[in-house]
Amino acid sequence: MLAQAIAKFRGGVRVPHHKKTAEAATEPLPAPKLLILPLQQHIGAALRPVVKAKETVKVGQLLADSDAFVSAPLHAPVSGKIKSIKPLLLANGQTVEALYLENDGEAALFREPAPVKVENKEQLLQAARASGLVGIGGAGFPLHVKLAAKEPLDTLVINGAECEPYITSDYREAVEATDRIIAGMLTVMTHLLIPQGVIGIEDNKPRAINALTAALKRHPDPETAQRIQIVSLPSRYPQGAEKMLIYGCTGRKVPPGALPAAVGCLILNISTVSLLQDYLDTGLPLITKRITVSGDNIRRPQNLLVPVGAPISDILDFCGGLIEVEHAKLILGGPMMGIAQFDPAQPVTKQTNAVTCLSAASATLPQETACIRCGRCSRACPMNLLPLEIERSLKNKDTETLQKLQVAACMECGCCSFVCSSNRRLVQYMREGKAIAKEVVK
Ligand code: SF4
Ligand code: SF4
């Protein structure tokens, strides 16, 4: 049931783990007075509100939806009144419509919890869409879109690597909802006719590995449980990236530009598969998220269960506030791939797994100096790219060479910036290079 990694990916870096919240059991955040719910919390089409301003709503009630296949509905995390519907500027520069929901403190349910019956693939896809679940941490692919892959699949790969520093929310899911993870995996494997499942998890999380192994051993149907294997992976960033995880767990290489289904794999986050099972058990859609609040600039780092739409400022207050406010840096996600926030009034979305609070000292980057052509960036790049050459082509606005250098394959993991001897902002240059090369392709 427990196996070692089949293959080790090229490149990557050793990052300090800082997992000081690992043994902090999840606590609920008291629901804030006002929730902010952007109408786009996933990749794909923006949603249309199905409620109006001044309308009262109940917990779990549908608030917004779309006819587009690539979309995920939005539900009310609290009961109360829709105060307004107006544009919200997000940290990525995008402006989206958002619902502002005033909490009445009643927590009145739209409908009583009841299991959702699923007997085949079509019903599973319908349930996944109705749950409002989207992928965590990455682009936010709606879950039902992932489950609808047309290619034949033979392996369900569960991402429990959690290789970003500070974040422990998936680890807490693994130790607090162990049986639900296994049940969710078996549900997906049964209805999508996937014969085997693997849970990839970094070897710095022995308690999670032991909990999952024990859950498989005590499963009432040992023959079924035998279809799932736990793979202990080396703690090396970015072990949780899709291509690296699949390679480590199965030895298969996803070709450039292809999706995991091209090599017979469906990859889901460990919390996503658990939340899918939770929806099937209760009928309650995705309205709360487990997040890690950590970093060197928060008084009480902890894991919290927060309503989607909770403003970061309410979360910081509950955790005792920032230690220093001047020049502090707030990141939704981890320090390697998260998005820095300009305003603590920004909300937690369905994709958020962490709020990382950094002090000025740890957030201030050293001065950039000239490239010394040491080659460390290319050696660290798990995608085999040449970041220094990409930077040079970007400066020369040479889009043809940018495309030849396959800048589009960059997954913005940040390994190149992390190791650069000259502190060059390589990951930012990669993002700019990708944007320019994409414009030309259009
Ligand atoms: S790591 Fe930095 S200094 Fe070294 S080659 Fe790459 S860009 Fe240049
Ligand atoms: S950010 Fe892009 S170029 Fe840099 S190491 Fe990661 S994949 Fe390679």
CSV table of C-alpha atoms and ligand atoms in Angstrom, one decimal:
chain,number,residue,atom,x,y,z
A,1,MET,CA,0.0,0.0,0.0
A,2,LEU,CA,2.9,2.4,0.7
A,3,ALA,CA,5.5,2.8,-2.1
A,4,GLN,CA,8.4,5.1,-2.8
A,5,ALA,CA,8.5,7.5,-5.7
A,6,ILE,CA,9.0,5.8,-9.1
A,7,ALA,CA,10.9,8.6,-10.6
A,8,LYS,CA,12.6,11.8,-9.5
A,9,PHE,CA,12.0,14.9,-11.6
A,10,ARG,CA,14.8,17.1,-12.9
A,11,GLY,CA,15.7,20.4,-11.3
A,12,GLY,CA,13.6,21.9,-8.5
A,13,VAL,CA,14.8,23.4,-5.3
A,14,ARG,CA,14.9,22.7,-1.6
A,15,VAL,CA,12.8,25.4,0.1
A,16,PRO,CA,12.5,26.0,3.8
A,17,HIS,CA,9.3,24.3,4.9
A,18,HIS,CA,8.2,26.6,7.8
A,19,LYS,CA,5.2,24.3,8.4
A,20,LYS,CA,4.7,25.6,11.9
A,21,THR,CA,0.9,25.2,11.7
A,22,ALA,CA,1.1,21.5,10.8
A,23,GLU,CA,-0.2,20.3,14.2
A,24,ALA,CA,-2.7,23.1,14.6
A,25,ALA,CA,-6.2,21.5,14.3
A,26,THR,CA,-8.6,23.4,12.2
A,27,GLU,CA,-10.7,26.1,13.9
A,28,PRO,CA,-13.8,27.7,12.5
A,29,LEU,CA,-13.7,31.4,11.8
A,30,PRO,CA,-16.8,33.2,13.1
A,31,ALA,CA,-18.7,34.2,10.0
A,32,PRO,CA,-17.8,37.9,9.2
A,33,LYS,CA,-20.5,40.6,9.0
A,34,LEU,CA,-19.9,41.2,5.3
A,35,LEU,CA,-18.9,38.7,2.6
A,36,ILE,CA,-17.5,39.6,-0.8
A,37,LEU,CA,-18.2,37.0,-3.5
A,38,PRO,CA,-16.6,37.6,-6.9
A,39,LEU,CA,-18.6,36.2,-9.8
A,40,GLN,CA,-15.5,34.6,-11.3
A,41,GLN,CA,-13.7,32.2,-9.0
A,42,HIS,CA,-12.7,29.7,-11.6
A,43,ILE,CA,-11.2,29.5,-15.1
A,44,GLY,CA,-13.9,29.8,-17.7
A,45,ALA,CA,-17.1,31.9,-18.1
A,46,ALA,CA,-18.1,34.6,-15.5
A,47,LEU,CA,-21.4,33.9,-13.6
A,48,ARG,CA,-24.6,35.8,-13.8
A,49,PRO,CA,-26.3,36.6,-10.5
A,50,VAL,CA,-29.7,34.8,-10.0
A,51,VAL,CA,-30.4,37.0,-7.0
A,52,LYS,CA,-31.0,40.8,-6.8
A,53,ALA,CA,-29.8,43.5,-4.5
A,54,LYS,CA,-31.8,43.7,-1.2
A,55,GLU,CA,-32.9,40.0,-1.7
A,56,THR,CA,-32.6,37.8,1.4
A,57,VAL,CA,-30.8,34.5,1.0
A,58,LYS,CA,-30.1,31.4,3.0
A,59,VAL,CA,-27.0,29.2,3.6
A,60,GLY,CA,-26.3,27.0,0.5
A,61,GLN,CA,-28.7,28.9,-1.8
A,62,LEU,CA,-27.6,29.4,-5.4
A,63,LEU,CA,-26.5,33.0,-5.9
A,64,ALA,CA,-25.0,32.9,-9.4
A,65,ASP,CA,-24.6,30.5,-12.4
A,66,SER,CA,-23.8,30.3,-16.1
A,67,ASP,CA,-25.0,28.2,-19.0
A,68,ALA,CA,-21.3,27.8,-20.1
A,69,PHE,CA,-19.8,24.3,-19.6
A,70,VAL,CA,-16.6,25.7,-18.1
A,71,SER,CA,-18.0,27.4,-15.1
A,72,ALA,CA,-19.0,26.6,-11.5
A,73,PRO,CA,-22.0,27.9,-9.6
A,74,LEU,CA,-21.7,30.1,-6.5
A,75,HIS,CA,-23.7,29.6,-3.3
A,76,ALA,CA,-24.4,31.6,-0.2
A,77,PRO,CA,-22.0,30.9,2.7
A,78,VAL,CA,-24.2,32.6,5.2
A,79,SER,CA,-27.8,33.7,5.4
A,80,GLY,CA,-28.6,37.4,5.1
A,81,LYS,CA,-29.2,40.2,2.6
A,82,ILE,CA,-27.5,41.0,-0.7
A,83,LYS,CA,-26.3,44.5,0.0
A,84,SER,CA,-25.1,45.3,-3.5
A,85,ILE,CA,-23.7,43.9,-6.7
A,86,LYS,CA,-20.8,45.9,-8.0
A,87,PRO,CA,-17.4,45.7,-9.7
A,88,LEU,CA,-14.4,44.5,-7.6
A,89,LEU,CA,-10.8,45.0,-8.6
A,90,LEU,CA,-8.8,41.8,-8.0
A,91,ALA,CA,-5.1,41.6,-7.2
A,92,ASN,CA,-4.4,40.2,-10.7
A,93,GLY,CA,-5.6,43.4,-12.2
A,94,GLN,CA,-8.9,41.9,-13.4
A,95,THR,CA,-12.2,43.7,-12.5
A,96,VAL,CA,-15.1,41.4,-11.9
A,97,GLU,CA,-18.7,41.8,-10.6
A,98,ALA,CA,-19.1,40.8,-7.0
A,99,LEU,CA,-22.0,40.2,-4.6
A,100,TYR,CA,-21.7,41.9,-1.2
A,101,LEU,CA,-23.6,39.7,1.2
A,102,GLU,CA,-24.6,41.0,4.7
A,103,ASN,CA,-24.6,38.2,7.3
A,104,ASP,CA,-27.7,38.2,9.5
A,105,GLY,CA,-26.1,35.8,12.0
A,106,GLU,CA,-29.0,33.4,11.8
A,107,ALA,CA,-27.1,30.7,9.7
A,108,ALA,CA,-30.6,29.7,8.3
A,109,LEU,CA,-30.2,26.8,5.9
A,110,PHE,CA,-31.7,26.9,2.4
A,111,ARG,CA,-32.3,23.1,2.7
A,112,GLU,CA,-31.6,20.5,5.3
A,113,PRO,CA,-28.5,18.4,4.7
A,114,ALA,CA,-29.2,15.2,2.8
A,115,PRO,CA,-27.0,12.8,0.8
A,116,VAL,CA,-26.8,13.1,-3.0
A,117,LYS,CA,-27.3,9.8,-4.8
A,118,VAL,CA,-24.9,9.1,-7.6
A,119,GLU,CA,-25.1,5.9,-9.6
A,120,ASN,CA,-23.1,6.6,-12.8
A,121,LYS,CA,-20.6,8.9,-14.5
A,122,GLU,CA,-23.3,11.4,-15.7
A,123,GLN,CA,-24.8,11.8,-12.3
A,124,LEU,CA,-21.3,12.2,-10.8
A,125,LEU,CA,-20.5,15.0,-13.2
A,126,GLN,CA,-23.9,16.7,-12.5
A,127,ALA,CA,-23.2,16.4,-8.7
A,128,ALA,CA,-19.6,17.8,-9.2
A,129,ARG,CA,-21.0,20.8,-11.0
A,130,ALA,CA,-23.8,21.4,-8.5
A,131,SER,CA,-21.2,21.3,-5.7
A,132,GLY,CA,-19.5,24.4,-7.1
A,133,LEU,CA,-16.1,22.8,-6.6
A,134,VAL,CA,-13.1,24.1,-8.5
A,135,GLY,CA,-9.4,23.1,-8.4
A,136,ILE,CA,-7.4,24.6,-5.6
A,137,GLY,CA,-4.2,26.6,-5.9
A,138,GLY,CA,-3.9,26.5,-9.7
A,139,ALA,CA,-6.0,27.9,-12.5
A,140,GLY,CA,-9.3,26.9,-10.7
A,141,PHE,CA,-10.6,24.4,-13.2
A,142,PRO,CA,-14.2,23.5,-12.4
A,143,LEU,CA,-14.2,20.0,-11.0
A,144,HIS,CA,-16.9,18.6,-13.4
A,145,VAL,CA,-14.8,19.7,-16.4
A,146,LYS,CA,-11.8,17.7,-15.1
A,147,LEU,CA,-14.0,14.7,-14.5
A,148,ALA,CA,-15.4,14.9,-18.0
A,149,ALA,CA,-12.1,13.9,-19.7
A,150,LYS,CA,-12.8,12.0,-22.9
A,151,GLU,CA,-9.5,10.1,-23.0
A,152,PRO,CA,-9.4,6.6,-21.4
A,153,LEU,CA,-8.1,7.0,-17.8
A,154,ASP,CA,-6.4,4.2,-15.8
A,155,THR,CA,-5.0,6.1,-12.8
A,156,LEU,CA,-6.5,8.7,-10.4
A,157,VAL,CA,-3.6,10.7,-9.0
A,158,ILE,CA,-4.3,12.5,-5.7
A,159,ASN,CA,-2.1,15.5,-5.0
A,160,GLY,CA,-1.2,15.6,-1.3
A,161,ALA,CA,2.3,16.9,-1.9
A,162,GLU,CA,1.7,20.4,-0.5
A,163,CYS,CA,5.3,21.5,-1.3
A,164,GLU,CA,4.8,25.3,-0.8
A,165,PRO,CA,6.4,26.6,2.3
A,166,TYR,CA,4.0,27.5,5.2
A,167,ILE,CA,0.9,25.8,3.9
A,168,THR,CA,-0.6,22.9,5.8
A,169,SER,CA,-4.3,23.0,4.8
A,170,ASP,CA,-4.0,19.8,2.7
A,171,TYR,CA,-2.0,18.1,5.5
A,172,ARG,CA,-4.8,18.9,7.9
A,173,GLU,CA,-7.4,17.5,5.5
A,174,ALA,CA,-5.3,14.3,5.3
A,175,VAL,CA,-5.2,13.9,9.1
A,176,GLU,CA,-8.7,15.3,9.9
A,177,ALA,CA,-10.8,13.8,7.1
A,178,THR,CA,-8.8,10.7,6.2
A,179,ASP,CA,-11.7,8.3,5.6
A,180,ARG,CA,-13.5,10.9,3.5
A,181,ILE,CA,-10.5,11.2,1.2
A,182,ILE,CA,-10.5,7.4,0.6
A,183,ALA,CA,-14.3,7.3,0.1
A,184,GLY,CA,-14.1,10.2,-2.4
A,185,MET,CA,-11.3,8.5,-4.3
A,186,LEU,CA,-13.3,5.3,-4.5
A,187,THR,CA,-16.4,7.2,-5.7
A,188,VAL,CA,-14.5,8.8,-8.5
A,189,MET,CA,-12.7,5.6,-9.5
A,190,THR,CA,-16.0,3.6,-9.5
A,191,HIS,CA,-18.0,5.9,-11.6
A,192,LEU,CA,-15.2,6.9,-14.0
A,193,LEU,CA,-14.1,3.3,-14.3
A,194,ILE,CA,-10.6,4.1,-13.2
A,195,PRO,CA,-8.9,0.9,-12.0
A,196,GLN,CA,-6.2,2.3,-9.7
A,197,GLY,CA,-5.5,5.3,-7.5
A,198,VAL,CA,-2.4,6.8,-6.0
A,199,ILE,CA,-1.9,9.5,-3.3
A,200,GLY,CA,1.3,11.3,-3.8
A,201,ILE,CA,2.5,12.9,-0.6
A,202,GLU,CA,5.9,14.3,0.4
A,203,ASP,CA,8.0,12.3,2.9
A,204,ASN,CA,8.1,15.2,5.4
A,205,LYS,CA,4.4,14.4,6.3
A,206,PRO,CA,4.8,11.0,8.1
A,207,ARG,CA,1.6,11.5,10.2
A,208,ALA,CA,-0.5,12.0,7.1
A,209,ILE,CA,1.1,9.0,5.4
A,210,ASN,CA,0.4,6.9,8.4
A,211,ALA,CA,-3.2,8.1,8.8
A,212,LEU,CA,-4.0,7.3,5.1
A,213,THR,CA,-2.2,3.9,5.3
A,214,ALA,CA,-4.3,3.0,8.4
A,215,ALA,CA,-7.5,4.2,6.7
A,216,LEU,CA,-6.8,1.8,3.8
A,217,LYS,CA,-6.0,-1.1,6.2
A,218,ARG,CA,-9.3,-0.7,8.1
A,219,HIS,CA,-11.4,-0.2,5.0
A,220,PRO,CA,-14.4,-2.6,5.2
A,221,ASP,CA,-13.7,-3.9,1.7
A,222,PRO,CA,-9.9,-4.7,1.6
A,223,GLU,CA,-10.0,-5.8,-2.0
A,224,THR,CA,-11.3,-2.4,-3.1
A,225,ALA,CA,-8.9,-0.6,-0.9
A,226,GLN,CA,-6.0,-2.5,-2.4
A,227,ARG,CA,-6.6,-0.5,-5.6
A,228,ILE,CA,-5.2,2.6,-3.8
A,229,GLN,CA,-1.5,3.1,-3.2
A,230,ILE,CA,0.2,5.8,-1.2
A,231,VAL,CA,3.4,7.1,-2.8
A,232,SER,CA,6.0,8.8,-0.5
A,233,LEU,CA,7.7,11.5,-2.6
A,234,PRO,CA,11.0,13.3,-1.8
A,235,SER,CA,10.4,16.8,-0.3
A,236,ARG,CA,11.5,18.9,-3.2
A,237,TYR,CA,9.7,21.9,-4.6
A,238,PRO,CA,7.7,21.8,-7.0
A,239,GLN,CA,6.8,18.2,-6.3
A,240,GLY,CA,3.1,19.1,-6.3
A,241,ALA,CA,3.1,20.5,-9.8
A,242,GLU,CA,1.0,18.3,-12.1
A,243,LYS,CA,3.7,17.0,-14.3
A,244,MET,CA,6.2,16.4,-11.5
A,245,LEU,CA,3.6,14.6,-9.4
A,246,ILE,CA,2.5,12.3,-12.2
A,247,TYR,CA,6.1,11.5,-13.0
A,248,GLY,CA,6.9,10.7,-9.4
A,249,CYS,CA,3.8,8.6,-8.8
A,250,THR,CA,3.6,6.7,-12.2
A,251,GLY,CA,6.9,7.4,-14.1
A,252,ARG,CA,4.8,8.8,-17.0
A,253,LYS,CA,5.9,12.0,-18.7
A,254,VAL,CA,3.1,14.4,-19.7
A,255,PRO,CA,4.1,15.9,-23.2
A,256,PRO,CA,4.5,19.7,-23.4
A,257,GLY,CA,1.2,21.4,-23.9
A,258,ALA,CA,-0.8,18.2,-23.1
A,259,LEU,CA,-3.1,17.5,-20.1
A,260,PRO,CA,-2.6,14.6,-17.6
A,261,ALA,CA,-5.4,12.7,-19.5
A,262,ALA,CA,-2.9,12.3,-22.4
A,263,VAL,CA,-1.0,9.8,-20.2
A,264,GLY,CA,-4.2,8.1,-18.7
A,265,CYS,CA,-4.2,10.2,-15.5
A,266,LEU,CA,-6.8,12.2,-13.8
A,267,ILE,CA,-5.2,14.4,-11.1
A,268,LEU,CA,-7.2,15.9,-8.2
A,269,ASN,CA,-6.2,17.8,-5.1
A,270,ILE,CA,-6.5,15.8,-1.9
A,271,SER,CA,-8.9,18.4,-0.4
A,272,THR,CA,-11.0,18.5,-3.6
A,273,VAL,CA,-11.7,14.8,-3.6
A,274,SER,CA,-12.6,15.0,0.1
A,275,LEU,CA,-14.9,18.0,-0.5
A,276,LEU,CA,-16.6,16.1,-3.3
A,277,GLN,CA,-17.4,13.3,-1.0
A,278,ASP,CA,-18.6,15.8,1.6
A,279,TYR,CA,-21.0,17.2,-0.9
A,280,LEU,CA,-22.3,13.7,-1.8
A,281,ASP,CA,-22.7,12.9,1.9
A,282,THR,CA,-24.5,16.2,2.9
A,283,GLY,CA,-25.7,18.0,-0.3
A,284,LEU,CA,-24.0,21.2,1.0
A,285,PRO,CA,-22.1,22.9,-1.8
A,286,LEU,CA,-18.7,24.5,-1.4
A,287,ILE,CA,-19.3,27.4,0.9
A,288,THR,CA,-16.4,27.1,3.4
A,289,LYS,CA,-12.6,26.6,2.8
A,290,ARG,CA,-9.8,25.3,5.1
A,291,ILE,CA,-7.0,27.8,4.8
A,292,THR,CA,-3.6,28.1,6.5
A,293,VAL,CA,-2.8,31.5,8.0
A,294,SER,CA,0.9,31.7,8.5
A,295,GLY,CA,4.2,33.5,7.8
A,296,ASP,CA,6.6,35.4,10.0
A,297,ASN,CA,4.3,38.4,10.4
A,298,ILE,CA,1.1,37.0,12.0
A,299,ARG,CA,0.6,36.8,15.8
A,300,ARG,CA,-1.3,33.4,15.9
A,301,PRO,CA,-0.6,31.2,12.9
A,302,GLN,CA,-3.3,28.6,12.5
A,303,ASN,CA,-5.5,26.6,10.2
A,304,LEU,CA,-9.1,27.9,9.8
A,305,LEU,CA,-12.3,26.9,8.3
A,306,VAL,CA,-13.5,30.1,6.7
A,307,PRO,CA,-16.6,31.0,4.6
A,308,VAL,CA,-15.8,31.7,0.9
A,309,GLY,CA,-15.9,35.5,0.6
A,310,ALA,CA,-14.5,36.3,4.0
A,311,PRO,CA,-12.3,39.4,3.9
A,312,ILE,CA,-8.6,38.8,4.7
A,313,SER,CA,-8.8,41.6,7.3
A,314,ASP,CA,-11.4,39.6,9.4
A,315,ILE,CA,-9.1,36.6,9.2
A,316,LEU,CA,-6.0,38.6,10.3
A,317,ASP,CA,-8.0,40.1,13.2
A,318,PHE,CA,-9.1,36.5,14.3
A,319,CYS,CA,-5.4,35.5,14.2
A,320,GLY,CA,-4.3,38.3,16.5
A,321,GLY,CA,-3.4,40.7,13.7
A,322,LEU,CA,-0.1,41.4,11.9
A,323,ILE,CA,3.0,41.8,14.0
A,324,GLU,CA,4.2,44.8,11.9
A,325,VAL,CA,1.9,46.6,9.5
A,326,GLU,CA,4.3,48.9,7.7
A,327,HIS,CA,5.6,47.4,4.4
A,328,ALA,CA,4.1,44.0,5.4
A,329,LYS,CA,3.3,41.7,2.5
A,330,LEU,CA,0.1,39.6,2.3
A,331,ILE,CA,-0.1,36.7,-0.2
A,332,LEU,CA,-3.1,34.6,-1.1
A,333,GLY,CA,-1.4,31.2,-1.4
A,334,GLY,CA,2.3,30.5,-0.6
A,335,PRO,CA,5.4,32.6,-1.1
A,336,MET,CA,6.5,30.7,-4.2
A,337,MET,CA,3.3,30.8,-6.4
A,338,GLY,CA,0.8,32.9,-4.4
A,339,ILE,CA,-0.5,36.3,-5.5
A,340,ALA,CA,0.4,39.3,-3.4
A,341,GLN,CA,-2.6,41.4,-2.3
A,342,PHE,CA,-2.7,45.2,-2.3
A,343,ASP,CA,-5.8,45.4,0.0
A,344,PRO,CA,-6.6,43.4,3.1
A,345,ALA,CA,-10.3,43.9,2.3
A,346,GLN,CA,-9.9,41.4,-0.6
A,347,PRO,CA,-11.8,38.2,0.0
A,348,VAL,CA,-10.9,34.5,0.2
A,349,THR,CA,-12.1,32.7,-2.9
A,350,LYS,CA,-12.8,29.0,-3.7
A,351,GLN,CA,-9.2,28.6,-4.8
A,352,THR,CA,-7.6,30.1,-1.7
A,353,ASN,CA,-5.7,27.6,0.4
A,354,ALA,CA,-3.6,30.0,2.5
A,355,VAL,CA,-3.0,33.6,3.6
A,356,THR,CA,0.8,34.1,4.0
A,357,CYS,CA,1.8,37.2,6.0
A,358,LEU,CA,5.4,38.3,5.5
A,359,SER,CA,7.3,41.0,7.4
A,360,ALA,CA,9.1,43.7,5.5
A,361,ALA,CA,12.4,42.0,6.2
A,362,SER,CA,11.5,38.7,4.6
A,363,ALA,CA,9.4,40.3,1.8
A,364,THR,CA,12.0,42.8,0.6
A,365,LEU,CA,14.0,41.4,-2.3
A,366,PRO,CA,17.7,42.0,-2.6
A,367,GLN,CA,18.9,44.4,-5.4
A,368,GLU,CA,19.1,42.8,-8.9
A,369,THR,CA,22.5,42.7,-10.3
A,370,ALA,CA,23.8,41.7,-13.8
A,371,CYS,CA,23.5,38.1,-14.8
A,372,ILE,CA,26.8,36.2,-14.4
A,373,ARG,CA,25.8,33.3,-16.6
A,374,CYS,CA,26.2,30.8,-13.8
A,375,GLY,CA,23.4,28.6,-15.3
A,376,ARG,CA,21.8,27.9,-11.9
A,377,CYS,CA,18.4,29.0,-13.2
A,378,SER,CA,18.4,26.5,-16.0
A,379,ARG,CA,19.7,23.7,-13.8
A,380,ALA,CA,16.8,24.4,-11.3
A,381,CYS,CA,14.1,24.6,-14.0
A,382,PRO,CA,11.9,21.5,-13.8
A,383,MET,CA,10.6,22.3,-17.3
A,384,ASN,CA,14.1,22.3,-18.8
A,385,LEU,CA,13.8,25.9,-19.9
A,386,LEU,CA,16.5,28.6,-20.2
A,387,PRO,CA,15.3,31.5,-18.1
A,388,LEU,CA,18.4,33.7,-18.8
A,389,GLU,CA,17.9,33.3,-22.5
A,390,ILE,CA,14.1,34.0,-22.1
A,391,GLU,CA,14.9,37.1,-20.2
A,392,ARG,CA,17.3,38.3,-22.9
A,393,SER,CA,14.7,37.7,-25.6
A,394,LEU,CA,12.1,39.5,-23.6
A,395,LYS,CA,14.3,42.6,-23.2
A,396,ASN,CA,14.9,42.5,-27.0
A,397,LYS,CA,11.2,42.0,-27.6
A,398,ASP,CA,12.1,39.0,-29.8
A,399,THR,CA,8.9,37.1,-29.7
A,400,GLU,CA,10.0,34.5,-32.3
A,401,THR,CA,12.9,33.4,-30.1
A,402,LEU,CA,10.6,33.5,-27.0
A,403,GLN,CA,8.4,31.0,-28.7
A,404,LYS,CA,11.4,28.9,-29.8
A,405,LEU,CA,12.5,28.8,-26.2
A,406,GLN,CA,9.0,27.5,-25.3
A,407,VAL,CA,8.3,30.2,-22.8
A,408,ALA,CA,4.6,29.0,-22.8
A,409,ALA,CA,5.8,25.8,-21.0
A,410,CYS,CA,6.8,27.8,-17.9
A,411,MET,CA,4.6,27.0,-15.0
A,412,GLU,CA,5.7,30.0,-12.9
A,413,CYS,CA,7.0,27.8,-10.1
A,414,GLY,CA,9.7,30.4,-9.2
A,415,CYS,CA,12.6,28.0,-8.9
A,416,CYS,CA,14.7,30.1,-11.2
A,417,SER,CA,14.2,33.3,-9.2
A,418,PHE,CA,14.8,31.4,-6.0
A,419,VAL,CA,18.3,30.2,-7.0
A,420,CYS,CA,19.5,33.1,-9.1
A,421,SER,CA,22.9,34.3,-8.0
A,422,SER,CA,22.1,37.8,-9.2
A,423,ASN,CA,18.6,38.0,-7.6
A,424,ARG,CA,17.0,38.6,-11.0
A,425,ARG,CA,13.2,38.6,-11.0
A,426,LEU,CA,13.2,35.7,-13.4
A,427,VAL,CA,9.6,34.5,-12.7
A,428,GLN,CA,8.2,37.9,-13.5
A,429,TYR,CA,10.2,38.0,-16.7
A,430,MET,CA,8.8,34.5,-17.6
A,431,ARG,CA,5.2,35.8,-17.0
A,432,GLU,CA,5.9,38.9,-19.2
A,433,GLY,CA,7.5,36.6,-21.9
A,434,LYS,CA,4.5,34.3,-21.8
A,435,ALA,CA,2.0,37.2,-22.2
A,436,ILE,CA,3.9,38.6,-25.2
A,437,ALA,CA,4.3,35.3,-26.9
A,438,LYS,CA,0.6,34.5,-26.4
A,439,GLU,CA,-0.4,37.9,-27.9
A,440,VAL,CA,1.6,37.0,-31.1
A,441,VAL,CA,0.0,33.6,-31.3
A,442,LYS,CA,-3.5,35.2,-31.1
B,1,SF4,S1,20.9,32.1,-12.2
B,1,SF4,FE1,20.8,34.3,-12.5
B,1,SF4,S2,22.9,34.9,-12.7
B,1,SF4,FE2,22.8,32.7,-13.0
B,1,SF4,S3,22.6,32.4,-15.3
B,1,SF4,FE3,20.5,32.5,-14.4
B,1,SF4,S4,19.9,34.6,-14.5
B,1,SF4,FE4,22.1,34.6,-14.8
B,2,SF4,S1,9.4,29.8,-13.2
B,2,SF4,FE1,9.3,28.9,-15.3
B,2,SF4,S2,11.4,29.2,-16.1
B,2,SF4,FE2,11.5,29.5,-13.9
B,2,SF4,S3,12.0,27.5,-13.0
B,2,SF4,FE3,9.8,27.6,-13.0
B,2,SF4,S4,9.1,26.6,-15.0
B,2,SF4,FE4,11.3,27.1,-15.1
